[in-house]
Amino acid sequence: MKPIQVGLLGIGTVGSGTFNVLKRNQEEIQRRAGRGIEITMVADLDVARAKAVVGEGVTVVNDARQIIANPDIDIVIELIGGYGIAKALVMEAIAAGKHVVTANKALLAVHGTEIFAVAQAKGVMVAFEAAVAGGIPIIKALREGLTANQIQWVAGIINGTTNFILSEMRDKGLDFDVVLKEAQRLGYAEADPTFDIEGVDAAHKATIMSAIAFGIPVQFDKAHVEGITQLAAADIRYAEQLDYRIKLLGIAKRAAKGVELRVHPCLVPSKRLIANVEGAMNAVMVQGDAVGTTLYYGKGAGSEPTASAVIADLVDVTRLHTADPLNRVPHLAFQPNAMSDLPVLPMSEVVTSYYLRLRVADEAGVLAKVTGILAGAGISIDAVLQREAEEGVNQTDLIILTHDTREGTMNEALAQMQALPTVLGPITSIRKEELA
Ligand code: HSE
């Protein structure tokens, strides 16, 4: 059978990796797919660079629409990124009857519902393993491997840049700004790191996982997004003394009245495997009612790790493209007519435990007042750590770990504590997840 023909839009880091791995492992991939898979056309604004990567025998153009217009192309890989031209090209490729493979988490988190509906109507597949956690096959695991389960929660370190920064802050006791500069110098952080450090990239990925885990539409606009820019080295140190580590987690959790969808820094017990995921590595924990807790670990970015996911999608599409569209794996794991309207809960309804750091006057009755406010709000204390006041300074840090409470309740208690004259600076509060 003649090889399936693929057109590649954008041949940067991941595109080059995809081209090279596909070529290097050609024979083995064909044995798996049942048919050859060939990238026969590449579109990139930098034609000379693209030609240098692909060599002879591949048509290189600077206009992606030439690929979409080519009737011989069966699958279009979109590796341009962003919501702009990438969205237009994906929609045009679908309209032209092409299957699409994309690594574009931003596009799917924001416009996925529209894109999947159009693809479904057209009878084509949109595959996106590379959009979440790079080389880790977490989409496959959630959508197929765990299909027997009622998924209870998904919690992941799904941004390598921020995990690298947090690891360095902990290892070296350095502040965020210092480590960010170092990460940029080493190429771990982009020149404009906003999407990573503000939690947006992780929220795109968490949004996609929430949809597949619970059969809800992709709703990035409902996600709570908080990054790591406000984290102080002192909190990482205190957390360590209490046997916790601080990680930026993307969390999708089933609750009684809806789904929690949130990205924020989080204390995690040091003894959990996920707390020991260091540097730029990614890891995702999934809790299912039948399987219990599972953990997936690997490289969340990079040329060949991400190419590994892109090519897995190419193989899936190659195997399934002749199947009746109704018999394929649904884009969001659940049949389109069986999606749930479970709402994404506001943060005030989220239930979690807390780490609190208060700068307080070191005098009689302060602890009693603070704990009195927590008791009054029905918030149970798990642990308290009070540092000895430094020489000549009549104030100290008071660290409190709480048990689970509603965020709305905690916010009211925080406002009362903040108003105490003996609380001398802004209170730091960081959510805590036991991931048990
Ligand atoms: N910038 C991401 C990260 C990789 O740091 O993990 C691509 O999503």
mmCIF file of N, CA, C and O and ligand atoms in Angstrom, residues 105 130-131 133-134 158-162 188 190 196 201 205 280 282 300-302, ligand 1:
data_model
loop_
_atom_site.group_PDB
_atom_site.id
_atom_site.type_symbol
_atom_site.label_atom_id
_atom_site.label_comp_id
_atom_site.label_asym_id
_atom_site.label_seq_id
_atom_site.Cartn_x
_atom_site.Cartn_y
_atom_site.Cartn_z
ATOM 1 N N LYS A 105 -1.578 23.340 22.528
ATOM 2 C CA LYS A 105 -2.427 23.300 23.728
ATOM 3 C C LYS A 105 -3.271 24.554 23.878
ATOM 4 O O LYS A 105 -4.424 24.504 24.291
ATOM 5 N N ALA A 130 0.656 15.421 21.799
ATOM 6 C CA ALA A 130 1.816 16.275 22.101
ATOM 7 C C ALA A 130 1.426 17.574 22.800
ATOM 8 O O ALA A 130 2.295 18.326 23.236
ATOM 9 N N ALA A 131 0.122 17.831 22.916
ATOM 10 C CA ALA A 131 -0.300 19.106 23.518
ATOM 11 C C ALA A 131 -0.159 19.103 25.037
ATOM 12 O O ALA A 131 -0.089 20.157 25.658
ATOM 13 N N ALA A 133 2.022 17.601 28.305
ATOM 14 C CA ALA A 133 3.153 16.872 28.912
ATOM 15 C C ALA A 133 4.060 16.205 27.872
ATOM 16 O O ALA A 133 4.621 15.136 28.130
ATOM 17 N N GLY A 134 4.231 16.856 26.731
ATOM 18 C CA GLY A 134 5.221 16.440 25.722
ATOM 19 C C GLY A 134 5.213 14.960 25.421
ATOM 20 O O GLY A 134 4.249 14.433 24.868
ATOM 21 N N ILE A 158 3.029 20.010 34.945
ATOM 22 C CA ILE A 158 2.875 19.973 33.490
ATOM 23 C C ILE A 158 3.518 21.194 32.831
ATOM 24 O O ILE A 158 3.202 21.522 31.700
ATOM 25 N N ASN A 159 4.418 21.823 33.577
ATOM 26 C CA ASN A 159 5.221 22.887 32.974
ATOM 27 C C ASN A 159 6.653 22.737 33.471
ATOM 28 O O ASN A 159 6.930 22.902 34.663
ATOM 29 N N GLY A 160 7.541 22.405 32.541
ATOM 30 C CA GLY A 160 8.925 22.109 32.904
ATOM 31 C C GLY A 160 9.688 23.351 33.350
ATOM 32 O O GLY A 160 10.529 23.277 34.252
ATOM 33 N N THR A 161 9.383 24.484 32.735
ATOM 34 C CA THR A 161 10.112 25.714 33.067
ATOM 35 C C THR A 161 9.926 26.054 34.543
ATOM 36 O O THR A 161 10.892 26.316 35.268
ATOM 37 N N THR A 162 8.676 26.048 34.988
ATOM 38 C CA THR A 162 8.424 26.417 36.384
ATOM 39 C C THR A 162 8.937 25.347 37.342
ATOM 40 O O THR A 162 9.397 25.668 38.439
ATOM 41 N N TYR A 188 16.322 27.243 29.606
ATOM 42 C CA TYR A 188 15.168 26.529 30.175
ATOM 43 C C TYR A 188 13.916 27.395 30.153
ATOM 44 O O TYR A 188 12.809 26.905 30.203
ATOM 45 N N GLU A 190 11.933 30.806 28.289
ATOM 46 C CA GLU A 190 11.883 31.649 27.088
ATOM 47 C C GLU A 190 12.302 33.076 27.455
ATOM 48 O O GLU A 190 12.213 33.483 28.619
ATOM 49 N N ASP A 196 4.597 30.626 30.870
ATOM 50 C CA ASP A 196 5.072 29.572 31.773
ATOM 51 C C ASP A 196 4.960 30.020 33.224
ATOM 52 O O ASP A 196 4.292 29.367 34.026
ATOM 53 N N ASP A 201 0.389 28.278 30.546
ATOM 54 C CA ASP A 201 0.692 27.052 29.783
ATOM 55 C C ASP A 201 0.156 25.821 30.543
ATOM 56 O O ASP A 201 -0.500 24.949 29.947
ATOM 57 N N LYS A 205 -3.013 23.014 29.548
ATOM 58 C CA LYS A 205 -2.896 21.550 29.595
ATOM 59 C C LYS A 205 -3.897 20.953 30.588
ATOM 60 O O LYS A 205 -4.525 19.920 30.311
ATOM 61 N N ALA A 280 13.359 20.069 34.779
ATOM 62 C CA ALA A 280 12.341 20.365 33.753
ATOM 63 C C ALA A 280 11.417 19.179 33.476
ATOM 64 O O ALA A 280 10.622 19.227 32.540
ATOM 65 N N ASN A 282 8.316 16.451 33.753
ATOM 66 C CA ASN A 282 6.865 16.528 34.003
ATOM 67 C C ASN A 282 6.405 15.230 34.661
ATOM 68 O O ASN A 282 7.065 14.187 34.521
ATOM 69 N N GLY A 300 8.547 16.686 29.346
ATOM 70 C CA GLY A 300 7.340 17.401 28.926
ATOM 71 C C GLY A 300 7.572 18.336 27.765
ATOM 72 O O GLY A 300 6.651 19.031 27.331
ATOM 73 N N ALA A 301 8.781 18.381 27.265
ATOM 74 C CA ALA A 301 9.082 19.281 26.153
ATOM 75 C C ALA A 301 10.344 18.754 25.466
ATOM 76 O O ALA A 301 10.897 17.736 25.863
ATOM 77 N N GLY A 302 10.759 19.477 24.429
ATOM 78 C CA GLY A 302 11.976 19.086 23.722
ATOM 79 C C GLY A 302 11.648 18.464 22.386
ATOM 80 O O GLY A 302 10.532 18.003 22.142
HETATM 81 N N1 HSE B 1 6.941 25.705 27.916
HETATM 82 C C1 HSE B 1 6.495 24.418 28.313
HETATM 83 C C2 HSE B 1 7.230 23.971 29.552
HETATM 84 C C3 HSE B 1 6.674 23.351 27.264
HETATM 85 O O1 HSE B 1 8.045 24.699 30.102
HETATM 86 O O2 HSE B 1 6.945 22.874 30.005
HETATM 87 C C4 HSE B 1 5.673 23.454 26.184
HETATM 88 O O3 HSE B 1 4.376 23.408 26.681
#
